[in-house]
Amino acid sequence: MHAVTWHGKRDVRVDDVPDPKIEQPTDAIIRVTTTNICGSDLHLYEVLGAFMNPGDVLGHEAMGIVEEVGREVTNLAPGDRVVIPFQISCGDCFMCDLKLYTQCETTQVREHGSGAALFGYSKLYGSVPGGQAQYLRVPQAQFTHIKVPDGPPDERFVYLSDVLPTAWQAVEYASIPDGGTVAVLGLGPIGDMASRIALHHGARVIGVDLVPERLARVRDRGAEVVDLSEHEKDLGDVIRDMTDGRGPDSVIDAVGMEAHGSPVPKLAQTLAGLLPDKIGQPLMGKAGVDRLTAFYSAIDVVRRGGTISLSGVYGGEADPLPMLTLFDKQIQLRMGQANVKRWVDDILPLLDDEDVLGVENFATHRIPLSEAPDAYETFQKKQDGAIKYVMTP
Ligand SMILES: NC(=O)c1ccc[n+]([C@@H]2O[C@H](COP(=O)([O-])OP(=O)(O)OC[C@H]3O[C@@H](n4cnc5c(N)ncnc54)[C@H](O)[C@@H]3O)[C@@H](O)[C@H]2O)c1
Ligand SMILES: [Zn+2]
Ligand SMILES: [Zn+2]
């Protein structure tokens, strides 16, 4: 089959790889009909390269049709239409009972101290072949699937794999009070969708980014926006001015570790990415080389006693944090990978023909899988108005 594979820093290719087979009785094989590129894939493209092996199949936002199931997967049958969550979880352990599916104890990658295994997401998350391919082996398939009805186009449902639950959890964890205000830092797919969901819940939304078309998309849906390229120095003051001098009740950080605006860690990340794995991995994992600008902004911007919800991915372990400010402002902090299936029942009713969240027009680019290498490059450079790529294998 054809699959998108990682070969090195900024080197993604489409290769012929063996078709996946059932390996465990809890596996299923799906024929992928739609698969997306995610902002998280860009971390692998560049700064997390030290944790990838050449030839690894990328991708964690796939949906398709069940081809084959292992003998213990009794609740799926060939022909079923399914979206596959980006995390692999058993549905039947201590953590899954708590609906903390990203912490599943059956699939945790203990060797690296990581939570649940993820599709296409490096050694840190189990080196599981990903979904940017014609076929996908789904481990723990008895739970790692979302059945969706036949009829509507794939783009109605495919974002259930990641964007929708991630944005939903970001908004939930932000604990926006009724009639309150949330600032959303970063208006890529996650921040954009989180803004839509918060607006749908009736919140006032202030979106921040520095890419004109991303600001425009969110403004068109009813958010106020602040262009970071004009307010890099005084972002906190500008947002406080918009919120009675206090700052918003909640801030969602939808940027993560590759934030614009902190040059020194950028150099460290680049070095870690170029070093041989033995040196690069500890540097990336332990030395703490995140670009924390967005998180620092969140701490500055949020009102006293307010909540910061981190959905952007961070990877370092030794980054300095302004504990004095965090403590003194009595900031509430919640974070983590989205527990996908935790939110599906809340989201599905919004994916009807009315399409209140605008999922069917969410993608900016629809391409065949064969064009993935160019798409990664364009997406990373934020050229050509690229916000979301949807691919057909
Ligand atoms: N928690 C989860 O489960 C989960 C799931 C998916 C993605 N993510 C993470 O969420 C983050 C966003 O994902 P995405 O797909 O929207 O990525 P993206 O890279 O498309 O979007 C990030 C946006 O942040 C903007 N930005 C950069 N620096 C900024 C700053 N200092 N202040 C404000 N905006 C800034 C960029 O211009 C860009 O538009 C990534 O870190 C991604 O890895 C987390
Ligand atoms: Zn994703
Ligand atoms: Zn589990």
Coordinates of C-alpha atoms and ligand atoms in Angstrom, one line a residue:
M1 CA 0.0 0.0 0.0
H2 CA 1.0 3.7 -0.2
A3 CA 1.8 5.4 3.0
V4 CA 3.3 8.7 4.2
T5 CA 6.6 8.0 5.9
W6 CA 9.1 9.9 7.9
H7 CA 12.7 9.9 6.7
G8 CA 14.4 12.7 8.5
K9 CA 14.0 16.3 9.5
R10 CA 11.6 17.9 7.0
D11 CA 11.8 14.8 4.8
V12 CA 8.4 13.1 4.4
R13 CA 7.8 10.7 1.5
V14 CA 5.1 8.5 0.0
D15 CA 6.4 5.0 0.1
D16 CA 5.2 1.5 -0.8
V17 CA 5.0 -0.4 2.4
P18 CA 3.5 -3.9 3.3
D19 CA -0.3 -4.0 3.9
P20 CA -1.0 -4.2 7.6
K21 CA -2.4 -7.6 8.9
I22 CA -4.3 -8.6 11.9
E23 CA -1.7 -9.4 14.6
Q24 CA -3.7 -9.6 17.7
P25 CA -7.3 -10.9 18.3
T26 CA -8.2 -7.3 19.3
D27 CA -7.0 -5.7 16.0
A28 CA -9.1 -4.5 13.1
I29 CA -7.9 -3.4 9.7
I30 CA -9.6 -0.4 8.1
R31 CA -9.5 0.8 4.5
V32 CA -8.8 4.5 5.0
T33 CA -11.1 6.8 3.1
T34 CA -9.9 10.2 4.5
T35 CA -6.9 11.1 6.6
N36 CA -5.7 14.5 7.7
I37 CA -2.4 16.3 8.4
C38 CA -2.3 17.8 11.9
G39 CA -0.3 20.5 13.6
S40 CA 1.0 17.8 15.9
D41 CA 2.6 16.1 12.8
L42 CA 4.6 19.2 12.3
H43 CA 6.4 18.6 15.7
L44 CA 7.6 15.2 14.2
Y45 CA 8.5 16.9 11.0
E46 CA 11.0 19.1 12.9
V47 CA 11.7 19.2 16.6
L48 CA 10.7 15.7 17.7
G49 CA 12.7 14.0 14.9
A50 CA 15.1 12.4 17.4
F51 CA 12.2 10.0 18.4
M52 CA 11.4 8.9 14.9
N53 CA 12.7 6.0 12.9
P54 CA 13.2 6.3 9.1
G55 CA 10.2 4.7 7.4
D56 CA 7.7 5.3 10.3
V57 CA 4.2 5.7 8.9
L58 CA 2.7 9.1 10.0
G59 CA -0.8 10.2 10.7
H60 CA -3.4 9.9 13.5
E61 CA -6.6 11.5 12.0
A62 CA -8.1 8.7 9.9
M63 CA -11.5 7.3 9.1
G64 CA -12.6 4.6 6.8
I65 CA -14.4 1.2 6.3
V66 CA -13.7 -1.9 8.4
E67 CA -12.1 -4.6 6.2
E68 CA -11.3 -7.3 8.7
V69 CA -11.6 -7.8 12.4
G70 CA -9.8 -10.0 14.9
R71 CA -11.8 -12.7 16.7
E72 CA -12.2 -10.7 19.9
V73 CA -13.6 -7.6 18.1
T74 CA -17.2 -8.6 18.3
N75 CA -18.8 -5.1 18.0
L76 CA -17.4 -4.3 14.6
A77 CA -17.9 -6.0 11.2
P78 CA -16.5 -5.6 7.8
G79 CA -18.3 -2.7 6.0
D80 CA -18.8 -0.6 9.2
R81 CA -18.0 3.1 8.8
V82 CA -15.6 4.3 11.6
V83 CA -13.6 7.2 12.7
I84 CA -10.4 6.2 14.5
P85 CA -9.4 8.2 17.6
F86 CA -5.8 9.3 17.6
Q87 CA -5.1 7.4 20.9
I88 CA -5.3 3.7 21.4
S89 CA -7.3 2.7 24.4
C90 CA -8.8 -0.5 25.7
G91 CA -12.0 0.9 27.3
D92 CA -11.7 -1.5 30.2
C93 CA -8.9 -0.5 32.6
F94 CA -8.7 1.8 35.7
M95 CA -7.9 4.9 33.5
C96 CA -10.4 4.0 30.8
D97 CA -13.1 3.6 33.6
L98 CA -12.2 7.2 34.5
K99 CA -12.6 8.2 30.9
L100 CA -9.0 9.2 30.9
Y101 CA -8.4 7.4 27.6
T102 CA -5.0 9.0 26.9
Q103 CA -3.7 7.4 30.1
C104 CA -5.0 3.8 29.2
E105 CA -3.0 1.3 31.3
T106 CA -3.3 -1.4 28.7
T107 CA -1.5 0.7 26.0
Q108 CA 0.7 3.1 28.1
V109 CA 4.2 3.2 26.7
R110 CA 6.0 2.5 30.0
E111 CA 9.4 2.2 28.4
H112 CA 9.3 6.0 27.7
G113 CA 7.1 6.9 30.7
S114 CA 4.4 8.0 28.3
G115 CA 0.6 7.7 28.4
A116 CA -1.5 5.7 25.9
A117 CA 0.0 4.7 22.6
L118 CA -0.9 7.0 19.7
F119 CA -1.0 6.3 16.0
G120 CA 1.9 7.5 14.0
Y121 CA 3.6 9.4 16.8
S122 CA 7.2 8.3 17.4
K123 CA 8.9 6.0 19.9
L124 CA 7.6 8.1 22.8
Y125 CA 4.1 6.8 21.9
G126 CA 4.8 3.3 20.9
S127 CA 5.9 3.6 17.2
V128 CA 2.5 2.5 16.0
P129 CA 2.1 2.8 12.2
G130 CA -0.2 5.7 11.5
G131 CA -3.2 6.5 9.4
Q132 CA -1.8 8.5 6.5
A133 CA -1.9 5.3 4.4
Q134 CA -4.4 3.2 2.4
Y135 CA -4.9 0.8 5.3
L136 CA -4.6 1.0 9.0
R137 CA -4.2 -1.6 11.7
V138 CA -6.2 -0.5 14.7
P139 CA -5.1 -2.2 18.0
Q140 CA -7.7 -2.4 20.8
A141 CA -10.2 -2.0 18.0
Q142 CA -13.1 -3.2 20.2
F143 CA -12.9 0.2 21.8
T144 CA -10.6 2.3 19.6
H145 CA -13.3 3.3 17.1
I146 CA -16.3 5.6 16.7
K147 CA -19.1 4.3 14.5
V148 CA -20.6 6.9 12.3
P149 CA -23.7 6.6 10.0
D150 CA -23.5 6.2 6.3
G151 CA -24.7 9.1 4.1
P152 CA -23.0 12.4 5.0
P153 CA -19.5 13.0 3.5
D154 CA -16.3 12.0 5.4
E155 CA -15.6 15.6 6.3
R156 CA -18.6 15.7 8.5
F157 CA -17.1 13.1 10.8
V158 CA -13.3 12.9 10.2
Y159 CA -12.5 15.6 12.8
L160 CA -13.8 13.3 15.5
S161 CA -10.4 11.7 15.4
D162 CA -8.7 14.6 16.9
V163 CA -9.6 18.3 16.2
L164 CA -13.2 18.2 17.6
P165 CA -12.5 16.3 20.8
T166 CA -9.2 18.2 21.4
A167 CA -11.0 21.6 20.9
W168 CA -14.0 20.4 23.0
Q169 CA -11.7 19.3 25.9
A170 CA -9.8 22.6 25.6
V171 CA -13.0 24.5 26.1
E172 CA -14.3 22.2 28.9
Y173 CA -10.9 22.4 30.8
A174 CA -11.0 26.2 30.4
S175 CA -14.0 26.3 32.7
I176 CA -15.4 29.5 31.1
P177 CA -18.1 30.9 33.5
D178 CA -21.5 31.6 32.0
G179 CA -21.3 34.7 29.9
G180 CA -17.6 34.8 30.4
T181 CA -14.6 35.5 28.2
V182 CA -11.9 33.2 26.8
A183 CA -8.8 34.2 25.0
V184 CA -7.6 31.6 22.5
L185 CA -3.9 31.7 21.8
G186 CA -3.1 30.2 18.4
L187 CA -5.8 29.9 15.7
G188 CA -4.6 26.8 13.8
P189 CA -7.2 24.0 13.5
I190 CA -7.3 23.5 17.2
G191 CA -7.7 27.1 18.3
D192 CA -10.1 27.8 15.4
M193 CA -12.3 24.9 16.4
A194 CA -12.0 25.7 20.1
S195 CA -13.2 29.3 19.3
R196 CA -16.2 27.9 17.3
I197 CA -17.1 25.7 20.2
A198 CA -16.7 28.4 22.8
L199 CA -18.9 30.8 20.7
H200 CA -21.5 28.0 20.4
H201 CA -21.5 27.8 24.2
G202 CA -22.2 31.6 24.3
A203 CA -18.8 32.7 25.5
R204 CA -17.0 35.9 24.3
V205 CA -13.9 34.8 22.4
I206 CA -10.7 36.8 21.8
G207 CA -8.5 35.0 19.3
V208 CA -4.8 35.7 19.0
D209 CA -2.5 34.6 16.1
L210 CA -0.2 36.3 13.6
V211 CA -1.3 34.7 10.4
P212 CA -3.8 37.0 8.6
E213 CA -6.1 34.3 7.1
R214 CA -6.3 32.4 10.4
L215 CA -7.3 35.6 12.2
A216 CA -9.9 36.4 9.5
R217 CA -11.5 32.9 9.7
V218 CA -12.1 33.2 13.4
R219 CA -13.3 36.8 13.2
D220 CA -15.8 35.8 10.5
R221 CA -17.4 33.4 12.9
G222 CA -17.9 36.1 15.6
A223 CA -14.7 36.2 17.6
E224 CA -12.8 39.4 18.4
V225 CA -9.1 39.0 17.3
V226 CA -5.7 40.4 18.2
D227 CA -2.9 40.3 15.7
L228 CA 0.2 39.2 17.6
S229 CA 2.5 40.6 14.9
E230 CA 1.2 44.1 15.9
H231 CA 1.2 43.4 19.7
E232 CA 4.1 41.1 20.5
K233 CA 5.3 43.4 23.2
D234 CA 2.0 44.5 24.7
L235 CA -0.4 41.6 24.2
G236 CA -1.3 41.4 27.9
D237 CA -2.1 45.1 28.1
V238 CA -4.2 45.0 24.9
I239 CA -6.3 42.0 26.1
R240 CA -6.6 43.6 29.6
D241 CA -7.9 46.7 28.0
M242 CA -10.6 44.6 26.3
T243 CA -11.6 43.0 29.5
D244 CA -12.2 45.7 32.1
G245 CA -8.5 45.8 33.0
R246 CA -8.7 42.3 34.5
G247 CA -7.9 39.8 31.7
P248 CA -10.2 37.1 30.5
D249 CA -11.7 34.4 32.8
S250 CA -10.0 31.7 30.8
V251 CA -7.2 31.2 28.3
I252 CA -6.7 28.3 25.9
D253 CA -3.2 27.8 24.7
A254 CA -3.6 26.1 21.3
V255 CA 0.0 26.8 20.3
G256 CA 2.3 24.5 22.1
M257 CA 6.0 24.0 21.9
E258 CA 6.7 25.6 18.6
A259 CA 5.5 29.1 19.5
H260 CA 6.6 32.1 17.6
G261 CA 8.7 34.5 19.6
S262 CA 11.4 32.8 21.7
P263 CA 14.6 32.5 19.7
V264 CA 16.9 30.8 22.1
P265 CA 15.0 27.5 22.7
K266 CA 14.4 27.4 19.0
L267 CA 18.1 27.1 18.5
A268 CA 18.3 24.3 21.2
Q269 CA 15.4 22.5 19.5
T270 CA 17.1 22.7 16.1
L271 CA 20.3 21.4 17.6
A272 CA 18.5 18.6 19.3
G273 CA 16.8 17.7 16.0
L274 CA 20.1 17.5 14.2
L275 CA 22.1 15.6 16.8
P276 CA 22.5 11.8 16.7
D277 CA 19.5 10.2 18.6
K278 CA 21.6 9.2 21.6
I279 CA 22.4 12.8 22.4
G280 CA 19.3 14.5 20.8
Q281 CA 16.7 12.5 22.7
P282 CA 17.9 13.4 26.2
L283 CA 18.4 17.0 25.1
M284 CA 14.9 17.2 23.7
G285 CA 13.2 15.2 26.5
K286 CA 15.1 16.3 29.6
A287 CA 16.9 19.5 29.0
G288 CA 13.6 21.4 28.4
V289 CA 13.7 23.1 25.1
D290 CA 10.2 24.2 24.6
R291 CA 9.4 27.6 23.3
L292 CA 7.1 28.6 26.1
T293 CA 6.1 32.0 24.7
A294 CA 2.4 31.1 24.3
F295 CA 2.2 29.6 27.8
Y296 CA 4.0 32.7 29.3
S297 CA 1.4 34.9 27.5
A298 CA -1.4 32.8 28.9
I299 CA -0.1 33.3 32.5
D300 CA 0.2 37.0 31.9
V301 CA -3.1 37.4 30.2
V302 CA -5.5 35.3 32.3
R303 CA -7.3 37.2 35.1
R304 CA -6.6 36.5 38.7
G305 CA -8.2 33.2 39.8
G306 CA -8.9 32.4 36.1
T307 CA -8.1 29.1 34.3
I308 CA -5.6 28.2 31.7
S309 CA -6.3 25.2 29.5
L310 CA -3.3 23.9 27.7
S311 CA -4.0 21.9 24.6
G312 CA -0.9 22.8 22.7
V313 CA 1.7 20.0 23.1
Y314 CA 4.8 20.6 25.3
G315 CA 7.7 18.3 25.5
G316 CA 10.5 19.7 27.7
E317 CA 11.2 18.9 31.3
A318 CA 13.3 21.7 32.6
D319 CA 11.7 24.9 31.4
P320 CA 11.6 27.7 33.9
L321 CA 8.1 28.6 35.0
P322 CA 7.1 31.9 36.7
M323 CA 5.9 30.1 39.9
L324 CA 5.5 33.4 41.7
T325 CA 3.0 34.7 39.2
L326 CA 1.2 31.4 38.9
F327 CA 0.8 31.2 42.6
D328 CA 0.1 34.8 43.3
K329 CA -2.6 35.1 40.6
Q330 CA -4.1 31.8 41.9
I331 CA -4.2 30.4 38.4
Q332 CA -6.0 27.1 37.7
L333 CA -4.3 25.0 35.2
R334 CA -5.5 22.0 33.2
M335 CA -3.9 20.2 30.3
G336 CA -3.3 17.0 28.4
Q337 CA -4.0 15.1 25.2
A338 CA -7.7 14.9 24.5
N339 CA -9.5 11.9 25.8
V340 CA -11.3 11.5 22.5
K341 CA -14.2 9.2 23.3
R342 CA -15.0 11.1 26.5
W343 CA -16.5 13.9 24.3
V344 CA -18.0 12.1 21.3
D345 CA -21.5 11.9 22.7
D346 CA -21.5 15.6 23.3
I347 CA -20.1 16.5 19.9
L348 CA -22.1 14.1 17.6
P349 CA -25.4 15.9 17.9
L350 CA -23.7 19.0 16.5
L351 CA -22.6 17.1 13.4
D352 CA -26.1 17.0 11.8
D353 CA -27.1 18.7 8.6
E354 CA -27.1 22.1 10.2
D355 CA -23.4 21.8 10.8
V356 CA -23.2 24.6 13.4
L357 CA -19.5 24.2 13.8
G358 CA -18.8 24.4 10.1
V359 CA -16.9 21.2 9.8
E360 CA -17.8 20.6 6.1
N361 CA -16.0 23.8 5.1
F362 CA -13.2 23.5 7.7
A363 CA -10.5 22.1 5.4
T364 CA -8.6 24.6 3.3
H365 CA -6.9 21.9 1.1
R366 CA -8.2 18.6 -0.2
I367 CA -5.4 16.5 -1.9
P368 CA -4.5 13.0 -2.8
L369 CA -2.1 11.2 -0.4
S370 CA 0.6 11.3 -3.1
E371 CA 0.9 15.1 -2.6
A372 CA 1.6 14.8 1.2
P373 CA 5.3 15.8 1.0
D374 CA 4.5 19.1 -0.6
A375 CA 1.6 19.6 1.7
Y376 CA 3.8 19.1 4.8
E377 CA 6.1 21.8 3.6
T378 CA 3.4 24.3 2.7
F379 CA 1.6 23.6 5.9
Q380 CA 4.7 24.1 8.0
K381 CA 5.5 27.4 6.3
K382 CA 1.8 28.4 6.7
Q383 CA 1.8 29.3 3.0
D384 CA -1.1 29.2 0.5
G385 CA -3.7 29.8 3.2
A386 CA -3.0 26.3 4.5
I387 CA -5.0 25.6 7.7
K388 CA -6.2 22.1 7.3
Y389 CA -5.2 19.4 4.8
V390 CA -7.6 16.5 4.2
M391 CA -6.2 13.7 2.1
T392 CA -7.7 10.8 0.1
P393 CA -5.5 7.7 -0.1
Ligands
LIG1 N1 -4.0 18.1 23.3 C1 -4.2 17.3 22.2 O1 -4.8 16.3 22.3 C2 -3.8 17.9 20.9 C3 -4.3 17.4 19.8 C4 -4.0 17.9 18.5 C5 -3.1 19.0 18.5 N2 -2.5 19.4 19.7 C6 -1.6 20.5 19.7 O2 -2.3 21.7 19.7 C7 -1.4 22.7 19.1 C8 -2.2 23.4 18.0 O3 -2.5 22.5 16.9 P1 -2.8 23.0 15.5 O4 -3.1 21.8 14.6 O5 -3.9 24.0 15.6 O6 -1.4 23.6 15.1 P2 -0.9 24.8 14.2 O7 0.6 24.8 14.2 O8 -1.6 24.8 12.8 O9 -1.4 26.1 15.0 C9 -0.7 26.8 15.9 C10 -1.0 28.3 15.7 O10 -0.4 29.1 16.7 C11 0.1 30.3 16.2 N3 1.1 30.9 17.1 C12 2.5 30.6 17.1 N4 3.1 31.3 18.1 C13 2.1 31.9 18.7 C14 2.1 32.8 19.9 N5 3.2 33.0 20.6 N6 0.9 33.3 20.3 C15 -0.3 33.0 19.6 N7 -0.3 32.3 18.5 C16 0.8 31.7 18.1 C17 0.6 29.9 14.8 O11 0.7 31.0 13.9 C18 -0.5 28.9 14.4 O12 -1.5 29.5 13.6 C19 -0.2 22.0 18.6 O13 0.8 22.1 19.7 C20 -0.6 20.6 18.6 O14 0.4 19.7 18.7 C21 -2.9 18.9 20.9
ZN2 ZN -4.0 15.6 15.1
ZN3 ZN -7.6 1.2 29.0

